[in-house]
Short mmCIF file of C-alpha atoms in Angstrom, two decimals:
data_model
loop_
_atom_site.label_atom_id
_atom_site.label_comp_id
_atom_site.label_asym_id
_atom_site.label_seq_id
_atom_site.Cartn_x
_atom_site.Cartn_y
_atom_site.Cartn_z
CA MET A 1 66.96 32.83 40.73
CA VAL A 2 64.37 33.47 38.03
CA HIS A 3 60.89 32.20 38.75
CA SER A 4 58.68 31.47 35.70
CA SER A 5 55.04 32.49 35.98
CA PRO A 6 52.45 29.69 35.79
CA PRO A 7 50.71 29.27 32.41
CA LYS A 8 47.51 31.16 31.99
CA SER A 9 44.17 29.35 31.66
CA THR A 10 41.95 29.53 28.59
CA ARG A 11 39.63 31.99 30.31
CA GLN A 12 42.57 34.29 31.06
CA GLN A 13 43.68 34.15 27.42
CA LEU A 14 40.32 35.34 26.01
CA GLU A 15 40.06 38.85 24.61
CA LYS A 16 36.72 40.56 24.10
CA ILE A 17 35.84 41.50 20.53
CA PRO A 18 34.49 45.06 20.38
CA ASN A 19 30.99 45.77 19.03
CA VAL A 20 29.99 42.04 19.20
CA PRO A 21 28.52 41.16 22.63
CA GLY A 22 29.56 37.72 23.90
CA LEU A 23 32.27 37.07 21.27
CA TYR A 24 35.83 36.45 22.47
CA ARG A 25 39.13 35.47 20.83
CA HIS A 26 41.97 33.35 22.24
CA ARG A 27 45.08 35.51 22.39
CA ASP A 28 47.58 32.76 21.43
CA ARG A 29 45.61 30.33 19.24
CA GLY A 30 43.25 32.82 17.59
CA THR A 31 40.19 30.61 18.10
CA TYR A 32 36.88 32.36 18.76
CA TYR A 33 34.68 31.61 21.80
CA ALA A 34 31.12 32.53 22.77
CA ILE A 35 30.26 33.42 26.37
CA LYS A 36 26.82 34.06 27.88
CA LYS A 37 25.44 34.05 31.40
CA VAL A 38 22.28 31.94 31.89
CA LEU A 39 20.47 31.86 35.26
CA GLY A 40 23.54 33.26 36.99
CA LYS A 41 25.90 30.68 35.45
CA ARG A 42 28.59 31.49 32.91
CA LYS A 43 28.33 29.39 29.68
CA GLU A 44 31.41 29.10 27.46
CA HIS A 45 31.45 27.49 24.04
CA SER A 46 34.31 27.08 21.55
CA LEU A 47 33.19 28.07 18.07
CA GLY A 48 36.00 26.03 16.48
CA THR A 49 37.11 28.58 13.90
CA LYS A 50 39.54 31.47 13.42
CA ASP A 51 37.31 33.19 10.87
CA ARG A 52 35.35 36.02 12.44
CA LYS A 53 32.32 35.96 10.14
CA LEU A 54 31.93 32.22 10.54
CA ALA A 55 32.35 32.62 14.30
CA GLU A 56 29.53 35.18 14.43
CA ARG A 57 27.16 32.82 12.57
CA ARG A 58 28.04 29.89 14.84
CA MET A 59 27.58 32.02 17.95
CA LYS A 60 24.14 33.07 16.74
CA GLU A 61 23.15 29.39 16.25
CA TRP A 62 24.57 28.48 19.67
CA LEU A 63 22.62 31.24 21.41
CA ARG A 64 19.41 30.13 19.64
CA THR A 65 19.65 26.58 21.01
CA LEU A 66 21.13 27.52 24.39
CA ASP A 67 17.75 27.63 26.13
CA LYS A 68 16.68 24.29 24.64
CA ILE A 69 19.68 22.29 25.85
CA ASP A 70 20.34 21.16 29.40
CA SER A 71 24.00 21.77 30.22
CA ALA A 72 24.02 18.71 32.43
CA MET A 73 22.89 16.49 29.53
CA GLU A 74 24.67 18.00 26.52
CA HIS A 75 27.68 15.68 26.95
CA THR A 76 25.54 12.52 26.62
CA THR A 77 27.11 10.00 24.23
CA LEU A 78 25.44 7.87 21.58
CA LYS A 79 26.12 4.73 23.61
CA GLN A 80 24.32 6.20 26.61
CA LEU A 81 21.40 7.26 24.37
CA LEU A 82 20.99 3.66 23.12
CA GLU A 83 20.78 2.46 26.72
CA MET A 84 18.13 5.08 27.44
CA PHE A 85 16.14 3.88 24.39
CA ALA A 86 16.24 0.24 25.55
CA LYS A 87 14.99 1.19 29.02
CA ALA A 88 12.18 3.33 27.60
CA ASN A 89 10.83 0.39 25.55
CA GLN A 90 10.80 -2.23 28.32
CA GLY A 91 7.02 -2.11 28.69
CA LYS A 92 6.24 -2.89 25.06
CA ALA A 93 5.25 -6.27 23.59
CA ASP A 94 7.83 -9.06 23.49
CA LYS A 95 7.88 -9.07 19.69
CA THR A 96 8.52 -5.31 19.61
CA GLN A 97 11.34 -5.62 22.13
CA LYS A 98 12.98 -8.40 20.11
CA THR A 99 12.75 -6.31 16.95
CA ASN A 100 14.29 -3.30 18.68
CA ALA A 101 17.06 -5.43 20.16
CA SER A 102 17.87 -6.81 16.70
CA ILE A 103 18.03 -3.31 15.18
CA ILE A 104 20.24 -2.02 18.03
CA LYS A 105 22.61 -4.93 17.46
CA GLN A 106 22.82 -4.13 13.74
CA PHE A 107 23.32 -0.46 14.58
CA LYS A 108 26.31 -1.15 16.83
CA LEU A 109 27.89 -3.46 14.26
CA SER A 110 27.46 -1.22 11.22
CA TRP A 111 27.75 2.29 12.73
CA GLY A 112 30.80 3.76 11.05
CA TYR A 113 31.75 6.12 13.89
CA ASP A 114 32.62 5.97 17.58
CA LEU A 115 29.71 5.10 19.85
CA ASN A 116 31.19 7.42 22.48
CA MET A 117 30.72 10.50 20.29
CA ARG A 118 28.47 13.24 21.68
CA VAL A 119 24.85 13.10 20.52
CA GLY A 120 25.08 16.79 19.63
CA ASP A 121 27.86 16.02 17.13
CA ILE A 122 25.72 13.59 15.09
CA ARG A 123 24.55 15.00 11.77
CA ALA A 124 21.95 13.92 9.23
CA SER A 125 24.76 12.78 6.90
CA HIS A 126 25.80 10.17 9.48
CA LEU A 127 22.26 8.76 9.56
CA ASN A 128 21.99 8.81 5.75
CA GLU A 129 25.19 6.79 5.55
CA TRP A 130 23.93 4.15 7.98
CA LEU A 131 20.53 3.80 6.27
CA ALA A 132 22.24 3.49 2.87
CA ILE A 133 24.23 0.49 4.13
CA HIS A 134 21.03 -1.45 4.90
CA GLY A 135 18.68 0.08 2.32
CA SER A 136 19.79 -2.22 -0.50
CA ARG A 137 19.17 -5.45 1.43
CA LEU A 138 15.96 -4.53 3.23
CA LYS A 139 12.41 -4.55 1.95
CA HIS A 140 10.63 -1.24 2.16
CA THR A 141 8.66 -2.27 5.25
CA SER A 142 11.86 -3.27 7.09
CA TYR A 143 13.58 -0.09 5.96
CA ASN A 144 10.74 1.93 7.47
CA ARG A 145 11.23 0.03 10.73
CA TYR A 146 14.94 0.94 10.78
CA ALA A 147 14.15 4.58 10.01
CA GLY A 148 11.48 4.55 12.72
CA PHE A 149 14.09 3.38 15.21
CA LEU A 150 16.27 6.42 14.44
CA LYS A 151 13.28 8.73 14.74
CA GLN A 152 12.36 7.36 18.19
CA LEU A 153 16.00 7.36 19.32
CA PHE A 154 16.63 11.04 18.67
CA ALA A 155 13.14 12.00 19.85
CA ILE A 156 14.30 10.89 23.31
CA ALA A 157 17.37 13.12 22.97
CA VAL A 158 15.20 16.14 22.09
CA ALA A 159 12.73 15.43 24.92
CA ASP A 160 15.58 15.22 27.47
CA ARG A 161 17.14 18.45 26.10
CA ILE A 162 20.31 16.69 25.02
CA ILE A 163 19.95 18.32 21.60
CA ALA A 164 17.72 21.09 20.35
CA GLU A 165 16.65 19.47 17.07
CA SER A 166 16.66 15.89 15.82
CA PRO A 167 19.09 15.18 12.97
CA PHE A 168 16.59 12.62 11.66
CA GLU A 169 14.35 15.44 10.42
CA SER A 170 16.95 16.22 7.73
CA VAL A 171 17.44 12.61 6.57
CA ALA A 172 17.04 12.23 2.80
CA THR A 173 14.77 9.14 2.78
CA ARG A 174 12.75 8.85 5.97
CA TRP A 175 10.08 6.52 4.54
CA LYS A 176 9.57 4.22 1.55
CA LYS A 177 6.26 3.14 0.10
CA PRO A 178 5.65 -0.50 1.10
CA GLN A 179 5.87 -2.99 -1.74
CA THR A 180 2.78 -4.94 -2.75
CA PRO A 181 3.20 -8.46 -1.30
CA LEU A 182 2.80 -11.54 -3.47
CA ARG A 183 0.11 -13.61 -1.79
CA MET A 184 -0.01 -17.32 -2.56
CA VAL A 185 -3.10 -19.18 -1.33
CA PRO A 186 -2.95 -23.00 -1.29
CA THR A 187 -5.74 -24.96 -2.91
CA VAL A 188 -7.75 -27.52 -0.95
CA GLU A 189 -5.71 -30.33 -2.54
CA GLN A 190 -2.39 -28.71 -1.59
CA PHE A 191 -3.65 -28.08 1.94
CA GLU A 192 -4.58 -31.76 2.35
CA GLN A 193 -1.16 -32.84 1.01
CA ILE A 194 0.62 -30.66 3.57
CA ILE A 195 -1.44 -31.99 6.50
CA ALA A 196 -0.91 -35.62 5.42
CA PHE A 197 2.85 -35.11 5.07
CA VAL A 198 3.21 -33.54 8.52
CA ARG A 199 1.01 -36.20 10.16
CA ASN A 200 3.02 -39.10 8.65
CA GLN A 201 6.45 -37.96 9.88
CA LYS A 202 7.81 -40.98 11.72
CA PHE A 203 10.72 -39.36 13.53
CA ASN A 204 8.81 -36.36 14.88
CA ALA A 205 7.39 -36.88 18.36
CA HIS A 206 4.98 -33.97 17.90
CA ALA A 207 3.85 -34.84 14.36
CA LYS A 208 0.23 -35.46 15.36
CA GLU A 209 -0.09 -32.28 17.47
CA THR A 210 1.57 -30.23 14.75
CA ALA A 211 -0.70 -31.62 12.02
CA ASP A 212 -3.81 -30.96 14.14
CA PHE A 213 -2.65 -27.38 14.74
CA LEU A 214 -2.06 -26.68 11.03
CA GLU A 215 -5.32 -28.38 10.06
CA PHE A 216 -7.24 -26.21 12.51
CA LEU A 217 -5.68 -23.05 11.03
CA GLY A 218 -6.88 -23.98 7.56
CA LEU A 219 -10.33 -25.28 8.53
CA ALA A 220 -11.25 -22.57 11.07
CA GLY A 221 -9.50 -19.69 9.33
CA VAL A 222 -7.82 -18.23 12.42
CA GLY A 223 -4.30 -16.96 12.96
CA GLN A 224 -1.45 -18.74 14.71
CA ALA A 225 -1.53 -16.43 17.74
CA GLU A 226 -5.28 -16.90 18.24
CA ALA A 227 -5.14 -20.69 17.83
CA SER A 228 -2.24 -21.10 20.29
CA SER A 229 -4.19 -19.28 23.05
CA LEU A 230 -7.52 -21.04 22.41
CA THR A 231 -9.05 -22.87 25.39
CA TRP A 232 -11.91 -25.35 25.58
CA GLY A 233 -13.95 -22.73 27.41
CA ASP A 234 -13.95 -20.71 24.19
CA VAL A 235 -15.77 -23.50 22.33
CA ASP A 236 -19.55 -23.14 22.61
CA TRP A 237 -21.02 -26.48 21.52
CA LYS A 238 -24.58 -25.30 22.13
CA LYS A 239 -24.35 -22.32 19.77
CA GLN A 240 -21.87 -24.10 17.49
CA GLN A 241 -19.42 -21.20 17.80
CA ILE A 242 -15.79 -20.61 18.76
CA HIS A 243 -15.08 -17.34 20.57
CA ILE A 244 -11.82 -15.74 19.43
CA ARG A 245 -9.97 -12.66 20.69
CA ARG A 246 -7.63 -11.05 18.17
CA ARG A 247 -4.14 -10.87 19.65
CA LYS A 248 -3.30 -7.64 17.83
CA THR A 249 -6.45 -5.58 18.48
CA GLN A 250 -8.03 -7.48 21.41
CA HIS A 251 -11.27 -7.48 19.40
CA LEU A 252 -13.66 -10.28 20.40
CA TYR A 253 -15.47 -12.15 17.61
CA TYR A 254 -16.72 -15.67 16.89
CA VAL A 255 -16.12 -18.33 14.25
CA PRO A 256 -18.87 -20.83 13.46
CA ILE A 257 -18.07 -24.50 13.79
CA TYR A 258 -18.20 -25.33 10.09
CA ASP A 259 -19.25 -28.79 8.95
CA HIS A 260 -15.73 -29.48 7.67
CA LEU A 261 -14.25 -28.35 11.03
CA LYS A 262 -16.59 -30.25 13.38
CA PRO A 263 -14.99 -33.75 13.00
CA LEU A 264 -11.53 -32.41 13.92
CA LEU A 265 -12.83 -30.48 16.92
CA GLN A 266 -14.89 -33.41 18.17
CA ARG A 267 -11.90 -35.77 17.91
CA LEU A 268 -9.66 -33.36 19.82
CA HIS A 269 -12.30 -32.98 22.55
CA LYS A 270 -12.67 -36.76 22.84
CA GLU A 271 -8.91 -37.26 23.08
CA ALA A 272 -8.69 -34.59 25.81
CA LYS A 273 -11.17 -36.65 27.94
CA HIS A 274 -13.55 -33.99 29.25
CA PRO A 275 -11.03 -31.19 29.59
CA ALA A 276 -11.40 -28.23 31.95
CA PRO A 277 -12.56 -24.95 30.40
CA SER A 278 -9.19 -23.36 31.12
CA LYS A 279 -7.19 -26.06 29.36
CA LYS A 280 -5.71 -25.09 26.00
CA VAL A 281 -6.90 -26.92 22.91
CA PHE A 282 -3.37 -27.25 21.45
CA ALA A 283 -0.17 -28.07 23.27
CA ILE A 284 2.09 -26.34 20.73
CA GLN A 285 2.41 -22.62 20.05
CA ASP A 286 3.79 -22.55 16.50
CA ALA A 287 4.17 -24.91 13.51
CA LYS A 288 6.23 -22.68 11.24
CA LYS A 289 9.18 -25.05 10.79
CA ALA A 290 7.00 -28.09 10.13
CA LEU A 291 5.02 -26.20 7.47
CA GLU A 292 8.20 -24.93 5.83
CA THR A 293 9.67 -28.45 5.67
CA ALA A 294 6.45 -29.92 4.23
CA CYS A 295 6.28 -27.33 1.45
CA LYS A 296 9.93 -27.90 0.58
CA LYS A 297 9.64 -31.71 0.46
CA LEU A 298 6.40 -31.63 -1.54
CA GLY A 299 7.83 -29.14 -4.05
CA LEU A 300 5.16 -26.55 -3.28
CA THR A 301 5.38 -22.80 -2.97
CA HIS A 302 6.49 -21.65 0.47
CA PHE A 303 3.18 -21.19 2.31
CA SER A 304 2.98 -19.46 5.67
CA GLN A 305 0.53 -20.14 8.49
CA ARG A 306 -1.28 -16.97 7.42
CA ASN A 307 -1.74 -18.50 3.95
CA LEU A 308 -3.56 -21.47 5.53
CA ARG A 309 -6.00 -18.99 7.06
CA GLN A 310 -6.52 -17.45 3.62
CA CYS A 311 -7.28 -20.96 2.32
CA LEU A 312 -10.58 -20.88 4.24
CA ILE A 313 -11.37 -17.40 2.94
CA LEU A 314 -10.94 -18.76 -0.59
CA ARG A 315 -13.17 -21.75 0.19
CA LEU A 316 -15.97 -19.56 1.57
CA TRP A 317 -15.64 -17.08 -1.28
CA MET A 318 -15.87 -19.83 -3.90
CA ALA A 319 -18.92 -21.23 -2.10
CA GLY A 320 -20.75 -17.94 -2.63
CA VAL A 321 -20.79 -16.79 1.01
CA ASP A 322 -21.41 -13.06 1.34
CA VAL A 323 -18.15 -11.16 1.69
CA LYS A 324 -19.44 -9.12 4.63
CA LEU A 325 -20.17 -12.33 6.51
CA ILE A 326 -16.70 -13.72 5.70
CA ALA A 327 -15.17 -10.51 7.05
CA LYS A 328 -17.22 -10.83 10.23
CA TRP A 329 -15.99 -14.40 10.77
CA GLN A 330 -12.42 -13.21 10.27
CA GLY A 331 -12.73 -10.54 12.93
CA HIS A 332 -12.59 -7.68 10.42
CA GLN A 333 -14.65 -4.58 11.15
CA ASP A 334 -14.57 -3.01 7.68
CA GLY A 335 -17.50 -4.83 6.07
CA GLY A 336 -15.29 -6.79 3.66
CA LYS A 337 -13.12 -3.97 2.30
CA LEU A 338 -9.87 -5.68 3.36
CA ILE A 339 -10.90 -8.92 1.65
CA PHE A 340 -11.83 -7.06 -1.54
CA ASP A 341 -8.62 -5.04 -1.59
CA THR A 342 -6.19 -7.69 -0.37
CA TYR A 343 -7.35 -11.24 -1.02
CA THR A 344 -9.26 -11.09 -4.32
CA GLU A 345 -6.01 -10.57 -6.24
CA ALA A 346 -4.92 -14.00 -5.00
CA PHE A 347 -8.22 -15.55 -6.16
CA GLY A 348 -7.98 -14.09 -9.67
CA SER A 349 -6.75 -17.32 -11.24
CA ARG A 350 -10.16 -18.92 -10.54
CA ASP A 351 -12.35 -15.98 -11.50
CA GLY A 352 -13.40 -17.59 -14.78
CA GLU A 353 -14.46 -20.85 -13.15
CA TYR A 354 -16.30 -18.98 -10.40
CA GLU A 355 -18.12 -16.81 -12.93
CA GLN A 356 -19.30 -19.85 -14.89
CA GLU A 357 -20.69 -21.42 -11.70
CA GLN A 358 -22.59 -18.25 -10.83
CA LEU A 359 -24.02 -17.93 -14.34
CA LYS A 360 -25.35 -21.48 -14.18
CA LYS A 361 -27.42 -20.42 -11.14
CA LEU A 362 -29.01 -17.67 -13.26
CA GLY A 363 -29.57 -19.90 -16.27
CA VAL A 364 -27.35 -17.63 -18.34
CA GLN A 365 -24.88 -18.71 -20.97
CA ALA A 366 -21.65 -16.73 -20.61
CA THR A 367 -20.33 -14.71 -23.52
CA PRO A 368 -16.56 -14.50 -24.00
CA ALA A 369 -15.13 -11.35 -22.47
CA SER A 370 -13.70 -10.25 -25.82
CA THR A 371 -17.18 -9.54 -27.21
CA ALA A 372 -17.78 -6.95 -24.47
CA ALA A 373 -21.56 -7.29 -24.86
CA VAL A 374 -24.25 -7.73 -22.23
CA THR A 375 -25.16 -11.38 -21.80
CA PRO A 376 -28.89 -11.94 -22.49
CA VAL A 377 -31.06 -13.35 -19.76
CA ALA A 378 -32.69 -16.66 -20.45
CA PRO A 379 -36.40 -16.55 -21.33
CA ASN A 380 -39.04 -16.95 -18.64
CA SER A 381 -36.64 -15.59 -16.02
CA SER A 382 -36.96 -12.42 -14.04
CA PRO A 383 -34.55 -9.55 -14.66
CA MET A 384 -31.43 -10.00 -12.53
CA THR A 385 -28.33 -7.97 -11.84
CA PRO A 386 -26.39 -7.53 -15.11
CA THR A 387 -23.67 -10.08 -15.73
CA ASN A 388 -20.17 -8.68 -15.52
CA THR A 389 -18.90 -8.73 -19.10
CA PHE A 390 -16.21 -6.12 -18.71
CA LYS A 391 -12.56 -7.07 -18.99
CA GLU A 392 -9.27 -5.57 -17.91
CA GLY A 393 -8.28 -2.58 -20.00
CA ASP A 394 -11.81 -1.57 -21.09
CA LYS A 395 -12.50 2.16 -21.30
CA VAL A 396 -15.75 3.00 -19.51
CA PHE A 397 -17.84 5.97 -18.43
CA THR A 398 -18.40 6.38 -14.68
CA LEU A 399 -19.41 9.07 -12.21
CA PHE A 400 -16.64 10.75 -10.21
CA LYS A 401 -17.59 13.54 -7.78
CA GLY A 402 -20.86 14.02 -9.64
CA THR A 403 -19.23 14.31 -13.07
CA GLN A 404 -19.10 11.70 -15.83
CA VAL A 405 -15.49 10.78 -16.57
CA THR A 406 -13.63 8.17 -18.59
CA ALA A 407 -11.95 5.44 -16.53
CA GLU A 408 -10.08 2.21 -17.18
CA VAL A 409 -11.11 -1.22 -15.85
CA THR A 410 -8.31 -2.84 -13.82
CA LEU A 411 -10.13 -5.76 -12.13
CA THR A 412 -13.50 -7.52 -12.28
CA TYR A 413 -15.28 -9.40 -9.49
CA ALA A 414 -18.80 -10.80 -9.51
CA ASN A 415 -21.06 -7.89 -10.55
CA GLU A 416 -18.49 -5.20 -9.78
CA VAL A 417 -15.54 -3.68 -11.60
CA GLN A 418 -12.52 -1.87 -10.23
CA VAL A 419 -11.72 1.24 -12.26
CA ARG A 420 -8.89 3.74 -12.19
CA THR A 421 -10.32 7.28 -12.19
CA PRO A 422 -8.48 10.31 -13.63
CA ASP A 423 -6.96 11.11 -10.22
CA GLY A 424 -5.12 7.76 -10.33
CA GLU A 425 -7.12 6.11 -7.50
CA LEU A 426 -8.72 2.66 -7.74
CA ARG A 427 -12.45 2.51 -6.97
CA TRP A 428 -15.11 -0.20 -7.10
CA ARG A 429 -18.24 0.33 -9.20
CA THR A 430 -21.21 -1.93 -9.94
CA VAL A 431 -21.79 -2.87 -13.56
CA LYS A 432 -25.01 -0.84 -13.51
CA THR A 433 -23.10 2.39 -12.98
CA VAL A 434 -20.51 2.03 -15.75
CA ALA A 435 -20.85 1.92 -19.53
CA LEU A 436 -18.40 1.13 -22.29
CA VAL A 437 -17.03 4.07 -24.22
CA PRO A 438 -18.49 3.54 -27.75
CA SER A 439 -16.11 3.43 -30.68
CA CYS A 440 -17.05 5.66 -33.70
CA PRO A 441 -17.64 3.52 -36.87
CA PRO A 442 -16.24 4.84 -40.19
CA TYR A 443 -18.66 6.88 -42.35
CA THR A 444 -20.09 5.15 -45.43
CA THR A 445 -21.71 6.88 -48.41
CA PRO A 446 -25.47 6.17 -48.50
CA GLU A 447 -26.82 4.26 -51.49
CA PRO A 448 -28.92 6.25 -54.05
CA GLN A 449 -32.67 5.98 -53.66
CA SER A 450 -34.30 3.64 -56.20
CA GLN A 451 -37.03 5.21 -58.44
CA PRO A 452 -40.46 3.51 -58.68
CA PRO A 453 -41.43 2.02 -62.10
CA THR A 454 -43.40 4.34 -64.45
CA GLN A 455 -47.00 3.47 -65.35
CA PRO A 456 -48.08 3.22 -69.04
CA VAL A 457 -50.10 6.12 -70.45
CA GLY A 458 -53.78 5.69 -69.79
CA ALA A 459 -53.27 2.89 -67.26
CA THR A 460 -55.02 3.14 -63.96
CA ALA A 461 -52.85 2.52 -61.00
CA PRO A 462 -54.26 0.24 -58.28
CA VAL A 463 -55.39 1.98 -55.16
CA THR A 464 -53.09 0.85 -52.31
CA GLU A 465 -51.85 2.34 -49.11
CA THR A 466 -48.24 3.37 -49.41
CA LEU A 467 -45.94 4.45 -46.66
CA VAL A 468 -44.13 7.63 -47.51
CA GLU A 469 -40.55 7.31 -46.32
CA PRO A 470 -38.66 10.46 -45.44
CA THR A 471 -36.14 11.52 -48.01
CA PRO A 472 -32.67 10.71 -46.67
CA VAL A 473 -30.55 13.73 -45.96
CA GLN A 474 -27.84 13.97 -48.56
CA PRO A 475 -24.41 14.38 -47.02
CA THR A 476 -22.62 17.63 -47.52
CA PRO A 477 -19.50 17.64 -49.70
CA THR A 478 -17.30 17.61 -46.61
CA GLU A 479 -18.88 14.33 -45.43
CA VAL A 480 -18.60 12.40 -48.73
CA SER A 481 -15.53 10.24 -48.93
CA THR A 482 -15.22 10.66 -52.79
CA PRO A 483 -12.81 13.37 -53.99
CA LEU A 484 -14.31 16.70 -55.06
CA THR A 485 -13.59 18.44 -58.42
CA THR A 486 -11.94 21.85 -58.23
CA VAL A 487 -13.86 24.77 -59.85
CA GLU A 488 -11.67 27.58 -61.15
CA PRO A 489 -12.95 31.04 -60.13
CA THR A 490 -14.19 33.34 -63.01
CA PRO A 491 -11.82 36.29 -63.55
CA LYS A 492 -13.28 39.77 -63.16
CA VAL A 493 -13.75 41.77 -66.46
CA SER A 494 -13.95 45.55 -66.55
CA LYS A 495 -16.77 47.40 -68.38
CA LYS A 496 -14.36 48.71 -70.99
CA ARG A 497 -13.15 45.20 -71.72
CA LYS A 498 -16.73 43.89 -71.93
CA GLY A 499 -17.60 46.55 -74.59
CA PHE A 500 -14.54 45.66 -76.63
CA LEU A 501 -15.40 41.96 -76.62
CA GLU A 502 -19.02 42.69 -77.61
CA ARG A 503 -17.96 44.80 -80.63
CA LEU A 504 -15.45 42.12 -81.65
CA ARG A 505 -18.23 39.51 -81.61
CA LEU A 506 -20.53 41.63 -83.76
CA ASP A 507 -17.81 42.32 -86.33
CA LYS A 508 -17.32 38.61 -87.01
CA PRO A 509 -19.06 37.34 -90.22
#
């Protein structure tokens, strides 16, 4: 009876390759393997090729990352990594957790490969493919959020030594420049129409509370998150202030109880019937749907609750309140820079009207911007700050890093202009520090000087004082616009030729 020997294992089939430490070849299949002992344990790795040169390169890469990878974690799958990501973000804000959950859901639905694939097998091309699927439908800000999710996901894998390097670092487009948002600020009339529409909804049980909430946003100029957490203890009737804590930054600031806000606040306090300091001013948390419906029914632009807050900024700005003070009442800590950079573009449609109102205060009559001349100050008035007569597109001189350069005006506001300097950046300058680039007028030929009349012979001229005017400098031929006559050069004549011509002249009768 013939007994067949049991099949040999893979380890028994490996043959050592001479002159290359750690490189082995399978005797039957011809596949190359790499073997190395780490901390007393034997590590084996299939190089997945029958080509020796390629096997040597792959073994070198494997040995380089061997110390950075935990052998107990290297078989972690993508599905397990997503679960680790969700657990690591449990302590973050509710909004952040909802955003991450939404992105994970989209990832599972649109990932074109098996979720049970090893994390170490994921390449940058896989991530580029997934981002390309969503890149066309997402705004740049949302795209950056999706890309940020991938960055955080594989950062966990690197930190836990599942992989040596993150494949996200080789992604083609890891970030896109955010697009400039189109900000629409409602006028006072539009704001009042919205509030009246919401308040008069007959089939909405919370119409009154919703209208009061939206009206407070527009009259106090606070955000939805701050208004929903406001309590009566935050209202200081003695100092006529409302203490607000920014939800995002936890910065504490105050809002004055404006004259247009006081009737609403007093009515709400009366209806609450001496409320406790801990009681919230509003029973609702959000009025987004009601505002969206009102704008749609009234045929207005879709305004958000943030736009109602900007409505107050516009009202204060048009009233001439100092921008630094507006910024303080909005909880900003930049001295008004955010309002200048962000909100003034939305107020541009009323710049002309605002400028006329400010000029009336100075007693100055405005000159159309096309004249580009300094508006004169009315008589019997003290010198004031120069009126802004620049317009968009003007070429001006300004100082940049201590050097005078030519810049272009892109925006005007009050007594300031925004210019684009040669480095491409936008900077604010006062009208005192910029000057228009003068245009060179065409040269005109000066008129000839008139001669004084001659006196008759023997006549005595009256003795009078005369002012001697300097003789005007005659322009050189290159400056005169009339054409010049061409003078032919005299040919050179030799001495012998001159003697011949002289004798010929004398011989003539």
